[in-house]
Amino acid sequence: MTKTSRYAEIADVLAEEISDRPSGARISSEHEIAARFGVSRAAARAALQELEGRLMVRRVRGAGTFVNRPIDYVLSQRKAPSLHKTVEDAGGTARTVVREIRRVRLDERRAARLERPEGSEAHLLVRQSYINGLISGWSQEHIPVDLLPELDAAVHAVESLDSILRQMCRVTPVRAWCRVSYTLPGPEVAAGLEAERHRPVWLVESLSRDADSALAVMCSDTWSRPDSTRIIVELDGPWNQRTEGEWRA
């Protein structure tokens, strides 16, 4: 039996064993796999790389190898633009960590998107997101200061930005526009995703409006690991003001 077929055979055995294990569960190390199957560390490493290529495991530097279950992340005007709610609907558990929050002046592109004068103030919120305990995304979100004067204390108390906007600003955010691309991450994003710079990631650019007033309330750039999410875009038709009950259905 060739070395190639041997590592593939080991990968098939491991795939069957972890098929019913939860996302985030730790699996055997290269050393343990090598000892169990009587093969070299190189063959054990190749088996894990095969499983990684199948998106069945995630190898985390310095921590080990974990079961991976990519979720379907649906972008739709009929779904709240909320990471936590979208992941929960897909059967996963989301967590976000604030990496930076500060006031900035809107550049031309973001000012146009938020329909504010160029140079007006906005909160820049940089967050790292996790799905089922594994790093999934890195986001930069801009919220106009005229809509929400204070944000710092709120985001440290409530993880969901969608909930903060609903509770503090009395708006119902809906995704009015988005653009999805597959792109190479810059140094900061690659570090935040713990990803290699030569591997493309999803980039979702998005604008949210209030369902009732159509006021632009937030724009965001979110980079997601392809082994964490499968981006699905549902084209619901041109954005328009619908009844609050329909948007919340």
Tab-separated table of C-alpha atoms in Angstrom:
chain	number	residue	atom	x	y	z
A	1	MET	CA	0.000	0.000	0.000
A	2	THR	CA	1.446	3.391	-0.948
A	3	LYS	CA	2.111	6.200	1.498
A	4	THR	CA	-0.494	8.336	-0.279
A	5	SER	CA	-3.236	5.752	0.100
A	6	ARG	CA	-2.206	5.148	3.709
A	7	TYR	CA	-2.707	8.764	4.822
A	8	ALA	CA	-5.969	8.920	2.878
A	9	GLU	CA	-7.115	5.716	4.571
A	10	ILE	CA	-6.273	7.194	7.987
A	11	ALA	CA	-8.166	10.372	7.078
A	12	ASP	CA	-11.224	8.310	6.142
A	13	VAL	CA	-11.114	6.470	9.494
A	14	LEU	CA	-10.791	9.730	11.432
A	15	ALA	CA	-13.553	11.361	9.363
A	16	GLU	CA	-15.942	8.581	10.297
A	17	GLU	CA	-15.002	8.835	13.987
A	18	ILE	CA	-15.531	12.586	14.236
A	19	SER	CA	-18.679	12.695	12.088
A	20	ASP	CA	-20.943	12.892	15.136
A	21	ARG	CA	-18.665	14.963	17.384
A	22	PRO	CA	-19.569	18.608	18.069
A	23	SER	CA	-17.798	21.527	16.454
A	24	GLY	CA	-14.857	22.663	18.570
A	25	ALA	CA	-14.151	19.218	20.054
A	26	ARG	CA	-10.444	18.483	20.234
A	27	ILE	CA	-9.149	15.540	18.217
A	28	SER	CA	-5.942	13.491	18.417
A	29	SER	CA	-2.580	15.125	17.796
A	30	GLU	CA	-0.134	14.169	15.029
A	31	HIS	CA	1.935	12.242	17.578
A	32	GLU	CA	-1.098	10.309	18.847
A	33	ILE	CA	-2.291	9.503	15.324
A	34	ALA	CA	1.176	8.354	14.275
A	35	ALA	CA	1.445	6.050	17.296
A	36	ARG	CA	-2.073	4.670	16.859
A	37	PHE	CA	-1.705	3.779	13.178
A	38	GLY	CA	2.005	2.935	13.242
A	39	VAL	CA	2.974	5.582	10.699
A	40	SER	CA	5.389	8.506	10.555
A	41	ARG	CA	4.532	11.987	11.825
A	42	ALA	CA	4.600	13.111	8.176
A	43	ALA	CA	1.842	10.628	7.273
A	44	ALA	CA	-0.192	11.667	10.334
A	45	ARG	CA	0.232	15.318	9.360
A	46	ALA	CA	-0.884	14.540	5.810
A	47	ALA	CA	-4.029	12.829	7.162
A	48	LEU	CA	-4.923	15.911	9.191
A	49	GLN	CA	-4.216	18.166	6.209
A	50	GLU	CA	-6.583	16.008	4.173
A	51	LEU	CA	-9.319	16.490	6.788
A	52	GLU	CA	-8.557	20.207	6.866
A	53	GLY	CA	-8.991	20.319	3.099
A	54	ARG	CA	-12.392	18.687	3.535
A	55	LEU	CA	-13.238	21.460	6.076
A	56	MET	CA	-13.801	18.782	8.731
A	57	VAL	CA	-11.100	19.994	11.136
A	58	ARG	CA	-9.437	23.267	12.041
A	59	ARG	CA	-5.814	23.306	13.109
A	60	VAL	CA	-5.114	26.111	15.599
A	61	ARG	CA	-1.474	27.002	16.071
A	62	GLY	CA	-0.324	26.274	19.607
A	63	ALA	CA	-3.700	24.858	20.656
A	64	GLY	CA	-4.309	21.678	18.650
A	65	THR	CA	-6.760	20.333	16.092
A	66	PHE	CA	-10.525	20.672	16.477
A	67	VAL	CA	-13.660	19.397	14.800
A	68	ASN	CA	-14.913	21.976	12.318
A	69	ARG	CA	-18.503	22.428	11.123
A	70	PRO	CA	-18.868	25.331	8.669
A	71	ILE	CA	-22.280	26.970	8.975
A	72	ASP	CA	-24.495	28.468	6.291
A	73	TYR	CA	-24.349	32.227	6.847
A	74	VAL	CA	-27.373	33.679	5.067
A	75	LEU	CA	-27.379	37.305	3.892
A	76	SER	CA	-30.973	38.338	3.395
A	77	GLN	CA	-33.118	41.440	3.710
A	78	ARG	CA	-35.599	39.329	5.633
A	79	LYS	CA	-33.077	38.435	8.327
A	80	ALA	CA	-31.760	40.802	10.973
A	81	PRO	CA	-28.159	41.884	10.178
A	82	SER	CA	-27.011	40.191	13.374
A	83	LEU	CA	-24.118	37.740	13.635
A	84	HIS	CA	-25.538	36.202	16.802
A	85	LYS	CA	-29.018	35.690	15.388
A	86	THR	CA	-27.792	34.374	12.021
A	87	VAL	CA	-25.437	31.870	13.658
A	88	GLU	CA	-28.107	30.836	16.153
A	89	ASP	CA	-30.550	30.211	13.280
A	90	ALA	CA	-27.902	27.982	11.668
A	91	GLY	CA	-27.584	25.915	14.857
A	92	GLY	CA	-24.321	27.432	16.099
A	93	THR	CA	-23.123	29.608	18.962
A	94	ALA	CA	-21.568	33.019	18.299
A	95	ARG	CA	-19.333	35.202	20.428
A	96	THR	CA	-17.717	38.547	19.658
A	97	VAL	CA	-14.751	40.287	21.238
A	98	VAL	CA	-14.220	44.046	20.930
A	99	ARG	CA	-10.666	44.744	19.759
A	100	GLU	CA	-10.982	48.502	19.277
A	101	ILE	CA	-13.536	51.261	19.569
A	102	ARG	CA	-12.914	54.913	18.786
A	103	ARG	CA	-14.399	57.944	17.083
A	104	VAL	CA	-13.293	58.651	13.522
A	105	ARG	CA	-14.108	61.068	10.716
A	106	LEU	CA	-15.974	59.416	7.860
A	107	ASP	CA	-14.041	59.214	4.605
A	108	GLU	CA	-15.748	59.905	1.285
A	109	ARG	CA	-16.751	56.280	0.633
A	110	ARG	CA	-18.272	55.584	4.040
A	111	ALA	CA	-19.863	59.042	4.296
A	112	ALA	CA	-21.638	58.443	0.981
A	113	ARG	CA	-22.765	55.031	2.111
A	114	LEU	CA	-24.139	56.352	5.413
A	115	GLU	CA	-25.563	59.458	3.722
A	116	ARG	CA	-23.701	61.829	6.030
A	117	PRO	CA	-21.340	64.695	5.187
A	118	GLU	CA	-17.753	63.666	4.591
A	119	GLY	CA	-15.763	64.240	7.786
A	120	SER	CA	-18.721	63.750	10.125
A	121	GLU	CA	-18.087	61.640	13.212
A	122	ALA	CA	-18.786	57.939	13.555
A	123	HIS	CA	-17.882	55.192	15.963
A	124	LEU	CA	-15.431	52.668	14.513
A	125	LEU	CA	-15.974	49.298	16.141
A	126	VAL	CA	-13.440	46.560	15.388
A	127	ARG	CA	-14.487	43.100	16.519
A	128	GLN	CA	-13.250	39.539	16.312
A	129	SER	CA	-15.967	36.906	16.065
A	130	TYR	CA	-16.089	33.254	17.037
A	131	ILE	CA	-18.463	30.491	15.964
A	132	ASN	CA	-18.646	27.438	18.187
A	133	GLY	CA	-15.499	28.569	19.961
A	134	LEU	CA	-13.346	28.941	16.823
A	135	ILE	CA	-12.298	32.229	15.205
A	136	SER	CA	-14.588	33.005	12.299
A	137	GLY	CA	-14.447	36.693	11.405
A	138	TRP	CA	-12.965	40.170	11.712
A	139	SER	CA	-15.198	43.207	11.259
A	140	GLN	CA	-14.982	46.982	11.047
A	141	GLU	CA	-18.332	48.654	11.706
A	142	HIS	CA	-19.158	52.358	11.445
A	143	ILE	CA	-22.125	53.816	13.354
A	144	PRO	CA	-22.851	57.573	13.058
A	145	VAL	CA	-22.405	59.518	16.286
A	146	ASP	CA	-25.555	61.527	15.506
A	147	LEU	CA	-27.488	58.273	15.813
A	148	LEU	CA	-25.739	56.868	18.874
A	149	PRO	CA	-23.653	59.381	20.887
A	150	GLU	CA	-22.203	56.790	23.282
A	151	LEU	CA	-21.236	53.245	22.322
A	152	ASP	CA	-18.247	52.167	24.417
A	153	ALA	CA	-20.091	51.074	27.559
A	154	ALA	CA	-22.900	49.425	25.599
A	155	VAL	CA	-20.711	47.094	23.495
A	156	HIS	CA	-18.900	45.879	26.582
A	157	ALA	CA	-22.206	45.012	28.218
A	158	VAL	CA	-24.113	43.596	25.211
A	159	GLU	CA	-22.324	41.632	22.458
A	160	SER	CA	-25.004	42.046	19.794
A	161	LEU	CA	-24.735	45.385	17.981
A	162	ASP	CA	-28.153	44.743	16.444
A	163	SER	CA	-29.646	44.575	19.959
A	164	ILE	CA	-27.861	47.772	20.986
A	165	LEU	CA	-29.265	49.701	18.024
A	166	ARG	CA	-32.767	48.393	18.676
A	167	GLN	CA	-32.692	49.161	22.395
A	168	MET	CA	-30.762	52.442	22.492
A	169	CYS	CA	-31.727	54.030	19.166
A	170	ARG	CA	-35.228	52.611	18.758
A	171	VAL	CA	-34.468	51.488	15.181
A	172	THR	CA	-35.037	48.175	13.434
A	173	PRO	CA	-31.899	47.475	11.382
A	174	VAL	CA	-32.382	45.684	8.062
A	175	ARG	CA	-29.746	44.843	5.482
A	176	ALA	CA	-30.423	47.295	2.654
A	177	TRP	CA	-27.342	46.560	0.529
A	178	CYS	CA	-24.396	44.181	0.531
A	179	ARG	CA	-21.531	43.079	-1.689
A	180	VAL	CA	-19.704	39.768	-1.312
A	181	SER	CA	-16.214	39.139	-2.678
A	182	TYR	CA	-13.423	36.604	-2.250
A	183	THR	CA	-10.200	38.431	-1.493
A	184	LEU	CA	-6.753	38.173	0.053
A	185	PRO	CA	-6.676	39.599	3.595
A	186	GLY	CA	-4.352	42.419	4.609
A	187	PRO	CA	-1.874	41.959	7.482
A	188	GLU	CA	-4.243	43.158	10.238
A	189	VAL	CA	-7.160	41.072	9.000
A	190	ALA	CA	-5.028	37.962	8.464
A	191	ALA	CA	-3.698	38.264	12.011
A	192	GLY	CA	-7.211	38.777	13.391
A	193	LEU	CA	-8.476	35.708	11.534
A	194	GLU	CA	-5.341	33.688	12.365
A	195	ALA	CA	-5.245	32.965	8.633
A	196	GLU	CA	-2.460	32.815	6.071
A	197	ARG	CA	-2.205	35.898	3.869
A	198	HIS	CA	-2.007	33.881	0.649
A	199	ARG	CA	-5.369	32.206	1.322
A	200	PRO	CA	-8.467	34.194	0.205
A	201	VAL	CA	-11.285	34.931	2.632
A	202	TRP	CA	-14.852	36.176	2.292
A	203	LEU	CA	-15.382	39.934	2.431
A	204	VAL	CA	-18.939	41.135	3.035
A	205	GLU	CA	-19.542	44.885	2.713
A	206	SER	CA	-22.930	45.863	4.062
A	207	LEU	CA	-25.261	48.770	4.758
A	208	SER	CA	-28.122	48.597	7.261
A	209	ARG	CA	-31.108	50.959	7.377
A	210	ASP	CA	-33.960	51.453	9.801
A	211	ALA	CA	-36.955	49.512	8.474
A	212	ASP	CA	-39.389	52.336	9.292
A	213	SER	CA	-37.547	55.559	8.467
A	214	ALA	CA	-35.023	54.207	5.897
A	215	LEU	CA	-32.288	56.072	7.802
A	216	ALA	CA	-28.813	54.595	7.230
A	217	VAL	CA	-27.700	53.344	10.655
A	218	MET	CA	-24.547	51.275	10.094
A	219	CYS	CA	-22.093	50.159	7.455
A	220	SER	CA	-19.645	47.325	7.900
A	221	ASP	CA	-16.795	45.404	6.321
A	222	THR	CA	-16.607	41.821	7.568
A	223	TRP	CA	-13.950	39.284	6.628
A	224	SER	CA	-14.824	35.616	7.265
A	225	ARG	CA	-12.797	32.421	7.119
A	226	PRO	CA	-14.099	30.092	4.370
A	227	ASP	CA	-13.647	27.095	6.698
A	228	SER	CA	-15.977	28.774	9.181
A	229	THR	CA	-18.873	29.952	7.033
A	230	ARG	CA	-20.471	29.265	3.687
A	231	ILE	CA	-21.839	32.620	2.515
A	232	ILE	CA	-25.327	32.378	1.015
A	233	VAL	CA	-26.945	35.449	-0.549
A	234	GLU	CA	-30.721	35.494	-0.878
A	235	LEU	CA	-31.892	38.086	-3.399
A	236	ASP	CA	-35.153	39.384	-1.971
A	237	GLY	CA	-35.617	42.168	-4.490
A	238	PRO	CA	-34.905	45.927	-4.275
A	239	TRP	CA	-34.815	47.341	-0.761
A	240	ASN	CA	-37.946	49.217	0.259
A	241	GLN	CA	-39.829	50.144	3.395
A	242	ARG	CA	-42.079	47.292	4.386
A	243	THR	CA	-44.185	46.876	7.450
A	244	GLU	CA	-42.333	46.281	10.689
A	245	GLY	CA	-44.149	43.012	11.189
A	246	GLU	CA	-43.040	41.697	7.787
A	247	TRP	CA	-39.403	42.587	8.418
A	248	ARG	CA	-39.487	40.839	11.794
A	249	ALA	CA	-41.193	37.707	10.495
